PDB file of C-alpha atoms in Angstrom:
ATOM      1  CA  MET A 249     302.232 106.273  70.028  1.00 46.00           C
ATOM      2  CA  ALA A 250     299.405 108.183  71.639  1.00 53.00           C
ATOM      3  CA  LYS A 251     296.250 106.098  71.956  1.00 59.00           C
ATOM      4  CA  ILE A 252     293.061 107.228  70.286  1.00 62.00           C
ATOM      5  CA  GLY A 253     290.000 106.749  72.463  1.00 61.00           C
ATOM      6  CA  ILE A 254     286.478 105.833  71.434  1.00 62.00           C
ATOM      7  CA  LEU A 255     285.253 109.411  71.746  1.00 61.00           C
ATOM      8  CA  ALA A 256     288.132 110.697  69.639  1.00 68.00           C
ATOM      9  CA  ARG A 257     287.485 108.064  66.988  1.00 67.00           C
ATOM     10  CA  ALA A 258     283.803 108.948  66.921  1.00 68.00           C
ATOM     11  CA  ARG A 259     284.707 112.610  66.535  1.00 72.00           C
ATOM     12  CA  ILE A 260     287.062 111.806  63.657  1.00 75.00           C
ATOM     13  CA  LEU A 261     284.389 109.671  61.993  1.00 70.00           C
ATOM     14  CA  PHE A 262     281.730 112.361  62.192  1.00 73.00           C
ATOM     15  CA  ALA A 263     284.264 115.006  61.157  1.00 76.00           C
ATOM     16  CA  VAL A 264     285.059 113.039  57.996  1.00 75.00           C
ATOM     17  CA  LEU A 265     281.362 112.616  57.236  1.00 72.00           C
ATOM     18  CA  GLY A 266     280.828 116.318  57.883  1.00 75.00           C
ATOM     19  CA  VAL A 267     283.641 117.250  55.506  1.00 77.00           C
ATOM     20  CA  LEU A 268     282.108 114.988  52.856  1.00 73.00           C
ATOM     21  CA  ALA A 269     278.702 116.596  53.334  1.00 73.00           C
ATOM     22  CA  ILE A 270     280.161 120.123  53.196  1.00 78.00           C
ATOM     23  CA  GLY A 271     282.212 119.214  50.131  1.00 74.00           C
ATOM     24  CA  MET A 272     279.117 117.869  48.386  1.00 72.00           C
ATOM     25  CA  GLY A 273     277.190 121.003  49.284  1.00 72.00           C
ATOM     26  CA  LEU A 274     279.912 123.294  47.937  1.00 75.00           C
ATOM     27  CA  GLY A 275     280.234 121.137  44.840  1.00 73.00           C
ATOM     28  CA  GLY A 276     276.488 121.369  44.298  1.00 71.00           C
ATOM     29  CA  LEU A 277     276.618 125.156  44.610  1.00 73.00           C
ATOM     30  CA  TYR A 278     279.484 125.325  42.122  1.00 77.00           C
ATOM     31  CA  ILE A 279     277.651 123.142  39.608  1.00 74.00           C
ATOM     32  CA  ALA A 280     274.460 125.158  40.056  1.00 72.00           C
ATOM     33  CA  GLY A 281     276.431 128.359  39.479  1.00 73.00           C
ATOM     34  CA  GLN A 282     277.959 126.994  36.286  1.00 73.00           C
ATOM     35  CA  VAL A 283     274.589 125.901  34.953  1.00 72.00           C
ATOM     36  CA  LYS A 284     273.074 129.274  35.848  1.00 72.00           C
ATOM     37  CA  SER A 285     275.940 131.077  34.120  1.00 72.00           C
ATOM     38  CA  SER A 286     275.420 129.001  30.975  1.00 70.00           C
ATOM     39  CA  LEU A 287     271.708 129.718  31.006  1.00 70.00           C
ATOM     40  CA  GLU A 288     272.271 133.446  31.414  1.00 69.00           C
ATOM     41  CA  HIS A 289     274.871 133.429  28.640  1.00 69.00           C
ATOM     42  CA  MET A 290     272.593 131.534  26.292  1.00 69.00           C
ATOM     43  CA  VAL A 291     269.616 133.771  27.027  1.00 66.00           C
ATOM     44  CA  SER A 292     271.369 137.142  27.068  1.00 71.00           C
ATOM     45  CA  HIS A 293     274.026 136.507  24.419  1.00 77.00           C
ATOM     46  CA  GLN A 294     272.880 133.900  21.938  1.00 78.00           C
ATOM     47  CA  ALA A 295     269.207 134.835  22.052  1.00 79.00           C
ATOM     48  CA  ARG A 296     270.142 138.477  21.487  1.00 84.00           C
ATOM     49  CA  LEU A 297     272.331 137.484  18.547  1.00 86.00           C
ATOM     50  CA  ALA A 298     269.438 135.583  16.961  1.00 85.00           C
ATOM     51  CA  GLU A 299     267.156 138.557  17.577  1.00 88.00           C
ATOM     52  CA  LEU A 300     269.588 140.961  15.907  1.00 90.00           C
ATOM     53  CA  ALA A 301     269.972 138.627  12.918  1.00 90.00           C
ATOM     54  CA  LEU A 302     266.204 138.628  12.473  1.00 91.00           C
ATOM     55  CA  GLU A 303     266.059 142.428  12.806  1.00 93.00           C
ATOM     56  CA  PHE A 304     268.744 142.715  10.142  1.00 93.00           C
ATOM     57  CA  LYS A 305     266.769 140.492   7.783  1.00 93.00           C
ATOM     58  CA  ILE A 306     263.643 142.590   8.300  1.00 94.00           C
ATOM     59  CA  ASP A 307     265.560 145.814   7.584  1.00 94.00           C
ATOM     60  CA  VAL A 308     266.967 144.328   4.366  1.00 93.00           C
ATOM     61  CA  ILE A 309     263.479 143.285   3.248  1.00 93.00           C
ATOM     62  CA  GLN A 310     262.120 146.744   4.059  1.00 94.00           C
ATOM     63  CA  ILE A 311     264.850 148.442   2.014  1.00 93.00           C
ATOM     64  CA  GLN A 312     263.859 146.417  -1.025  1.00 90.00           C
ATOM     65  CA  GLN A 313     260.149 146.947  -0.337  1.00 91.00           C
ATOM     66  CA  TRP A 314     260.352 150.738  -0.134  1.00 91.00           C
ATOM     67  CA  LEU A 315     262.652 151.121  -3.140  1.00 89.00           C
ATOM     68  CA  THR A 316     260.439 148.805  -5.188  1.00 87.00           C
ATOM     69  CA  ASP A 317     257.345 150.750  -4.176  1.00 86.00           C
ATOM     70  CA  ILE A 318     258.791 154.120  -5.171  1.00 86.00           C
ATOM     71  CA  SER A 319     259.985 152.592  -8.441  1.00 84.00           C
ATOM     72  CA  ALA A 320     256.450 151.446  -9.190  1.00 82.00           C
ATOM     73  CA  THR A 321     254.824 154.776  -8.232  1.00 80.00           C
ATOM     74  CA  ARG A 322     257.547 156.792 -10.080  1.00 74.00           C
ATOM     75  CA  GLY A 323     257.820 159.065  -6.990  1.00 65.00           C
ATOM     76  CA  LEU A 324     254.444 160.758  -7.438  1.00 66.00           C
ATOM     77  CA  ASP A 325     253.302 163.346  -4.869  1.00 62.00           C
ATOM     78  CA  GLY A 326     252.252 161.603  -1.661  1.00 57.00           C
ATOM     79  CA  LEU A 327     254.023 158.440  -2.740  1.00 62.00           C
ATOM     80  CA  ASP A 328     257.570 159.770  -2.688  1.00 68.00           C
ATOM     81  CA  ASP A 329     258.701 158.725   0.824  1.00 80.00           C
ATOM     82  CA  GLY A 330     260.307 155.478  -0.347  1.00 84.00           C
ATOM     83  CA  PHE A 331     263.853 156.877  -0.378  1.00 87.00           C
ATOM     84  CA  ASP A 332     263.548 158.237   3.175  1.00 89.00           C
ATOM     85  CA  GLU A 333     262.062 155.009   4.506  1.00 91.00           C
ATOM     86  CA  ALA A 334     264.694 152.912   2.740  1.00 92.00           C
ATOM     87  CA  GLN A 335     267.436 155.115   4.198  1.00 93.00           C
ATOM     88  CA  ASP A 336     265.996 154.707   7.702  1.00 95.00           C
ATOM     89  CA  HIS A 337     266.084 150.912   7.375  1.00 94.00           C
ATOM     90  CA  PHE A 338     269.572 151.058   5.856  1.00 94.00           C
ATOM     91  CA  GLU A 339     270.814 153.010   8.872  1.00 95.00           C
ATOM     92  CA  GLN A 340     269.020 150.625  11.218  1.00 95.00           C
ATOM     93  CA  ALA A 341     270.664 147.664   9.470  1.00 94.00           C
ATOM     94  CA  GLN A 342     274.085 149.327   9.877  1.00 95.00           C
ATOM     95  CA  ALA A 343     273.362 149.849  13.576  1.00 95.00           C
ATOM     96  CA  VAL A 344     272.425 146.168  13.881  1.00 94.00           C
ATOM     97  CA  ILE A 345     275.756 145.169  12.310  1.00 93.00           C
ATOM     98  CA  ARG A 346     277.590 147.300  14.881  1.00 93.00           C
ATOM     99  CA  GLN A 347     275.666 145.630  17.714  1.00 92.00           C
ATOM    100  CA  ILE A 348     276.408 142.179  16.321  1.00 89.00           C
ATOM    101  CA  GLU A 349     280.065 143.113  15.985  1.00 88.00           C
ATOM    102  CA  VAL A 350     280.200 144.062  19.676  1.00 88.00           C
ATOM    103  CA  LEU A 351     278.246 140.996  20.755  1.00 84.00           C
ATOM    104  CA  ASP A 352     280.054 138.354  18.712  1.00 83.00           C
ATOM    105  CA  HIS A 353     283.800 138.469  18.025  1.00 82.00           C
ATOM    106  CA  ASP A 354     283.853 135.298  15.950  1.00 82.00           C
ATOM    107  CA  PRO A 355     286.014 135.944  12.829  1.00 82.00           C
ATOM    108  CA  ALA A 356     283.671 133.674  10.842  1.00 80.00           C
ATOM    109  CA  LEU A 357     280.978 136.351  11.139  1.00 81.00           C
ATOM    110  CA  ASN A 358     283.001 138.811   8.988  1.00 87.00           C
ATOM    111  CA  PRO A 359     280.971 141.997   9.717  1.00 88.00           C
ATOM    112  CA  ASP A 360     282.990 144.015   7.169  1.00 90.00           C
ATOM    113  CA  ALA A 361     281.801 141.769   4.333  1.00 91.00           C
ATOM    114  CA  LEU A 362     278.256 142.005   5.669  1.00 91.00           C
ATOM    115  CA  ARG A 363     278.504 145.790   5.796  1.00 91.00           C
ATOM    116  CA  GLN A 364     279.902 145.974   2.258  1.00 92.00           C
ATOM    117  CA  ALA A 365     277.146 143.721   0.878  1.00 92.00           C
ATOM    118  CA  LEU A 366     274.536 145.909   2.566  1.00 93.00           C
ATOM    119  CA  SER A 367     276.037 149.098   1.070  1.00 93.00           C
ATOM    120  CA  ASP A 368     276.194 147.581  -2.421  1.00 93.00           C
ATOM    121  CA  TYR A 369     272.629 146.329  -2.112  1.00 92.00           C
ATOM    122  CA  TYR A 370     271.319 149.703  -0.926  1.00 93.00           C
ATOM    123  CA  ALA A 371     273.232 151.674  -3.556  1.00 93.00           C
ATOM    124  CA  SER A 372     272.051 149.343  -6.304  1.00 93.00           C
ATOM    125  CA  GLY A 373     268.444 149.637  -5.127  1.00 91.00           C
ATOM    126  CA  GLN A 374     268.647 153.425  -5.044  1.00 91.00           C
ATOM    127  CA  GLN A 375     270.079 153.555  -8.537  1.00 92.00           C
ATOM    128  CA  MET A 376     267.354 151.249  -9.864  1.00 90.00           C
ATOM    129  CA  ALA A 377     264.614 153.372  -8.269  1.00 89.00           C
ATOM    130  CA  ARG A 378     266.020 156.603  -9.716  1.00 88.00           C
ATOM    131  CA  LEU A 379     266.233 155.072 -13.176  1.00 90.00           C
ATOM    132  CA  TYR A 380     262.586 154.089 -12.980  1.00 87.00           C
ATOM    133  CA  ILE A 381     261.583 157.571 -11.761  1.00 86.00           C
ATOM    134  CA  GLU A 382     263.798 159.681 -14.016  1.00 86.00           C
ATOM    135  CA  HIS A 383     263.971 157.586 -17.204  1.00 86.00           C
ATOM    136  CA  GLY A 384     261.031 155.222 -17.060  1.00 85.00           C
ATOM    137  CA  PRO A 385     260.569 151.473 -17.014  1.00 85.00           C
ATOM    138  CA  ALA A 386     262.887 150.780 -19.943  1.00 86.00           C
ATOM    139  CA  GLN A 387     266.074 151.835 -18.187  1.00 86.00           C
ATOM    140  CA  GLY A 388     264.787 150.635 -14.837  1.00 84.00           C
ATOM    141  CA  ASN A 389     264.133 147.174 -16.223  1.00 86.00           C
ATOM    142  CA  ALA A 390     267.542 147.158 -17.869  1.00 87.00           C
ATOM    143  CA  PHE A 391     269.177 147.743 -14.498  1.00 89.00           C
ATOM    144  CA  MET A 392     267.002 145.147 -12.766  1.00 86.00           C
ATOM    145  CA  ALA A 393     269.466 142.302 -13.392  1.00 88.00           C
ATOM    146  CA  GLN A 394     272.249 144.191 -11.593  1.00 90.00           C
ATOM    147  CA  PHE A 395     269.981 144.878  -8.633  1.00 88.00           C
ATOM    148  CA  ASP A 396     268.888 141.229  -8.560  1.00 88.00           C
ATOM    149  CA  ALA A 397     272.550 140.183  -8.347  1.00 91.00           C
ATOM    150  CA  ALA A 398     273.126 142.564  -5.421  1.00 90.00           C
ATOM    151  CA  ALA A 399     269.934 141.308  -3.780  1.00 89.00           C
ATOM    152  CA  ALA A 400     271.048 137.687  -4.213  1.00 91.00           C
ATOM    153  CA  ALA A 401     274.417 138.485  -2.642  1.00 91.00           C
ATOM    154  CA  MET A 402     272.641 140.267   0.199  1.00 90.00           C
ATOM    155  CA  ALA A 403     270.275 137.322   0.694  1.00 90.00           C
ATOM    156  CA  GLU A 404     273.264 134.998   0.902  1.00 91.00           C
ATOM    157  CA  LYS A 405     274.805 137.185   3.614  1.00 90.00           C
ATOM    158  CA  VAL A 406     271.508 137.323   5.496  1.00 91.00           C
ATOM    159  CA  ASP A 407     271.159 133.542   5.365  1.00 90.00           C
ATOM    160  CA  GLY A 408     274.756 133.206   6.537  1.00 89.00           C
ATOM    161  CA  LEU A 409     274.066 135.544   9.460  1.00 88.00           C
ATOM    162  CA  LEU A 410     270.945 133.592  10.454  1.00 88.00           C
ATOM    163  CA  ASP A 411     272.838 130.290  10.179  1.00 89.00           C
ATOM    164  CA  HIS A 412     275.662 131.740  12.260  1.00 86.00           C
ATOM    165  CA  ALA A 413     273.241 132.851  14.981  1.00 84.00           C
ATOM    166  CA  LYS A 414     271.547 129.431  14.963  1.00 85.00           C
ATOM    167  CA  SER A 415     274.916 127.683  15.131  1.00 85.00           C
ATOM    168  CA  LYS A 416     275.926 129.788  18.126  1.00 81.00           C
ATOM    169  CA  LYS A 417     272.649 129.038  19.873  1.00 79.00           C
ATOM    170  CA  ASP A 418     272.935 125.308  19.140  1.00 82.00           C
ATOM    171  CA  SER A 419     276.517 125.337  20.431  1.00 81.00           C
ATOM    172  CA  ALA A 420     275.430 127.048  23.643  1.00 76.00           C
ATOM    173  CA  GLN A 421     272.585 124.552  24.024  1.00 77.00           C
ATOM    174  CA  ALA A 422     274.997 121.637  23.506  1.00 80.00           C
ATOM    175  CA  GLN A 423     277.347 123.102  26.110  1.00 77.00           C
ATOM    176  CA  LEU A 424     274.468 123.478  28.528  1.00 74.00           C
ATOM    177  CA  ASP A 425     273.400 119.882  27.907  1.00 78.00           C
ATOM    178  CA  ARG A 426     276.955 118.708  28.622  1.00 79.00           C
ATOM    179  CA  GLN A 427     277.049 120.673  31.855  1.00 75.00           C
ATOM    180  CA  LEU A 428     273.675 119.311  32.922  1.00 74.00           C
ATOM    181  CA  THR A 429     274.829 115.760  32.146  1.00 80.00           C
ATOM    182  CA  TRP A 430     278.089 116.338  34.020  1.00 78.00           C
ATOM    183  CA  SER A 431     276.238 117.826  36.993  1.00 73.00           C
ATOM    184  CA  ALA A 432     273.894 114.820  37.071  1.00 76.00           C
ATOM    185  CA  TYR A 433     276.854 112.415  37.086  1.00 80.00           C
ATOM    186  CA  ALA A 434     278.672 114.525  39.678  1.00 76.00           C
ATOM    187  CA  SER A 435     275.611 114.535  41.937  1.00 75.00           C
ATOM    188  CA  LEU A 436     275.279 110.762  41.535  1.00 79.00           C
ATOM    189  CA  ILE A 437     278.947 110.202  42.349  1.00 81.00           C
ATOM    190  CA  ALA A 438     278.755 112.541  45.346  1.00 76.00           C
ATOM    191  CA  THR A 439     275.673 110.700  46.612  1.00 78.00           C
ATOM    192  CA  LEU A 440     277.444 107.364  46.231  1.00 81.00           C
ATOM    193  CA  ILE A 441     280.510 108.675  48.058  1.00 79.00           C
ATOM    194  CA  LEU A 442     278.404 109.979  50.929  1.00 75.00           C
ATOM    195  CA  THR A 443     276.427 106.731  51.053  1.00 79.00           C
ATOM    196  CA  LEU A 444     279.635 104.683  51.150  1.00 81.00           C
ATOM    197  CA  GLY A 445     280.982 107.011  53.826  1.00 75.00           C
ATOM    198  CA  LEU A 446     277.874 106.523  55.943  1.00 74.00           C
ATOM    199  CA  LEU A 447     278.003 102.741  55.490  1.00 79.00           C
ATOM    200  CA  ALA A 448     281.700 102.694  56.326  1.00 78.00           C
ATOM    201  CA  GLY A 449     281.037 104.832  59.387  1.00 73.00           C
ATOM    202  CA  LEU A 450     278.239 102.550  60.579  1.00 74.00           C
ATOM    203  CA  PHE A 451     280.434  99.480  60.004  1.00 78.00           C
ATOM    204  CA  ALA A 452     283.329 101.054  61.899  1.00 74.00           C
ATOM    205  CA  LEU A 453     281.036 102.083  64.763  1.00 72.00           C
ATOM    206  CA  GLN A 454     279.461  98.632  64.901  1.00 74.00           C
ATOM    207  CA  ARG A 455     282.879  96.988  64.929  1.00 73.00           C
ATOM    208  CA  LEU A 456     284.029  99.375  67.621  1.00 70.00           C
ATOM    209  CA  LEU A 457     281.042  98.729  69.885  1.00 70.00           C
ATOM    210  CA  LYS A 458     280.567  95.002  69.170  1.00 71.00           C
ATOM    211  CA  PRO A 459     282.815  93.875  72.102  1.00 71.00           C
ATOM    212  CA  LEU A 460     280.481  95.689  74.505  1.00 70.00           C
ATOM    213  CA  ALA A 461     277.749  93.141  73.743  1.00 71.00           C
ATOM    214  CA  ASN A 462     280.119  90.278  74.548  1.00 71.00           C
ATOM    215  CA  LEU A 463     281.214  91.970  77.756  1.00 72.00           C
ATOM    216  CA  ASN A 464     277.578  92.557  78.707  1.00 74.00           C
ATOM    217  CA  THR A 465     276.808  88.827  78.229  1.00 74.00           C
ATOM    218  CA  LEU A 466     279.830  87.862  80.320  1.00 71.00           C
ATOM    219  CA  ALA A 467     278.912  90.336  83.073  1.00 74.00           C
ATOM    220  CA  THR A 468     275.391  88.832  83.233  1.00 78.00           C
ATOM    221  CA  ARG A 469     276.819  85.308  83.660  1.00 74.00           C
ATOM    222  CA  MET A 470     279.293  86.469  86.288  1.00 71.00           C
ATOM    223  CA  ALA A 471     276.438  88.073  88.213  1.00 73.00           C
ATOM    224  CA  CYS A 472     274.932  84.542  88.349  1.00 74.00           C
ATOM    225  CA  ASN A 473     278.229  83.098  89.649  1.00 71.00           C
ATOM    226  CA  ASP A 474     279.066  81.622  86.247  1.00 69.00           C
ATOM    227  CA  PHE A 475     282.694  82.319  85.479  1.00 66.00           C
ATOM    228  CA  SER A 476     283.092  79.844  82.654  1.00 66.00           C
ATOM    229  CA  GLY A 477     282.497  82.288  79.820  1.00 61.00           C
ATOM    230  CA  GLU A 478     285.381  83.262  77.638  1.00 64.00           C
ATOM    231  CA  VAL A 479     286.157  86.915  77.201  1.00 58.00           C
ATOM    232  CA  VAL A 480     286.857  87.907  73.616  1.00 58.00           C
ATOM    233  CA  ALA A 481     290.171  89.707  73.616  1.00 59.00           C
ATOM    234  CA  VAL A 482     290.010  93.205  72.138  1.00 61.00           C
ATOM    235  CA  ARG A 483     293.226  94.481  70.641  1.00 64.00           C
ATOM    236  CA  GLY A 484     294.342  98.023  70.804  1.00 61.00           C
ATOM    237  CA  GLU A 485     294.539 100.760  73.399  1.00 66.00           C
ATOM    238  CA  THR A 486     290.955 101.950  73.409  1.00 67.00           C
ATOM    239  CA  GLU A 487     288.757 102.167  76.467  1.00 70.00           C
ATOM    240  CA  ILE A 488     286.902  99.012  75.366  1.00 69.00           C
ATOM    241  CA  ALA A 489     290.169  97.096  74.991  1.00 70.00           C
ATOM    242  CA  GLU A 490     291.183  98.172  78.497  1.00 72.00           C
ATOM    243  CA  LEU A 491     287.742  97.193  79.811  1.00 72.00           C
ATOM    244  CA  SER A 492     288.048  93.794  78.122  1.00 72.00           C
ATOM    245  CA  ARG A 493     291.411  93.164  79.811  1.00 74.00           C
ATOM    246  CA  ALA A 494     289.952  94.266  83.126  1.00 75.00           C
ATOM    247  CA  PHE A 495     287.099  91.752  82.691  1.00 71.00           C
ATOM    248  CA  VAL A 496     289.617  88.997  81.987  1.00 74.00           C
ATOM    249  CA  HIS A 497     291.487  89.881  85.164  1.00 77.00           C
ATOM    250  CA  LEU A 498     288.261  90.129  87.188  1.00 75.00           C
ATOM    251  CA  GLN A 499     286.967  86.811  85.843  1.00 72.00           C
ATOM    252  CA  ASN A 500     290.186  84.999  86.676  1.00 75.00           C
ATOM    253  CA  ALA A 501     290.357  86.587  90.120  1.00 77.00           C
ATOM    254  CA  LEU A 502     286.737  85.711  90.948  1.00 75.00           C
ATOM    255  CA  LYS A 503     287.126  82.199  89.550  1.00 75.00           C
ATOM    256  CA  THR A 504     290.195  81.661  91.765  1.00 80.00           C
ATOM    257  CA  ALA A 505     288.514  83.197  94.798  1.00 76.00           C
ATOM    258  CA  PHE A 506     285.388  81.062  94.429  1.00 74.00           C
ATOM    259  CA  ARG A 507     287.508  77.929  93.906  1.00 76.00           C
ATOM    260  CA  HIS A 508     289.372  78.665  97.132  1.00 80.00           C
ATOM    261  CA  ILE A 509     286.102  79.215  98.969  1.00 77.00           C
ATOM    262  CA  ALA A 510     284.759  75.944  97.606  1.00 72.00           C
ATOM    263  CA  ASP A 511     287.928  74.110  98.696  1.00 75.00           C
ATOM    264  CA  ASN A 512     287.723  75.615 102.179  1.00 77.00           C
ATOM    265  CA  VAL A 513     284.074  74.647 102.499  1.00 74.00           C
ATOM    266  CA  ARG A 514     284.877  71.087 101.406  1.00 76.00           C
ATOM    267  CA  GLN A 515     287.774  70.824 103.873  1.00 77.00           C
ATOM    268  CA  MET A 516     285.628  72.093 106.736  1.00 76.00           C
ATOM    269  CA  SER A 517     282.942  69.557 105.796  1.00 73.00           C
ATOM    270  CA  GLU A 518     285.515  66.733 105.912  1.00 70.00           C
ATOM    271  CA  ILE A 519     286.796  67.834 109.336  1.00 72.00           C
ATOM    272  CA  ALA A 520     283.306  68.016 110.741  1.00 59.00           C
TER     273      ALA A 520
END
């Protein structure tokens, strides 16, 4: 098995930490992109849907307002533009339905039913106004109940459209909240992983370099002719392990050499 040196291990350690940091950065960009996409969708799609629903309600109110006005004035000169104005708002309301249909494909919206209710409401209002103008209040009042029924049905559809738009907006907001919560947890987990990686790297580096302190202490004693210290054996095939074994060999060799010198000095002293 090929040995892995200290430098190689350090490179592997920092490479792993680098990969973790890059992964966290890419993950953060992905999360930010998802949140941005949700925000854009909510603003451009759901907000537009709510705006169209409100425009539709205003057009419906204006249809009733203009037809009621011309019914009251009996279409006198200068006060006979109610039919034209009502038609303009009717056409605008139809255009709004088409925009909503393109924007929201939810079957629950049922744009055909909304379109039919609008047509019935407009036709009923026109008929009521003409009865008032052409035949007077008696026939107009007699038809009022039928128009009120069409108006009630139209109001129900309008309320349903507004509720639908609000529901869509609330759903988008809930989805955004979930994504923000998930991104917060993901960021926390990523931070914990990086922190644990850094701690593990520091621990591994400390464990790898710890024998150097012992060898430094032993080298200081040996420099003072003290060879009694015990070298802590370092397992493995790293440079520090090889250095540790070399220190053991050097210590034993110097201890033996100094013992021989001491014996020779003692023998020469005895002979003298």
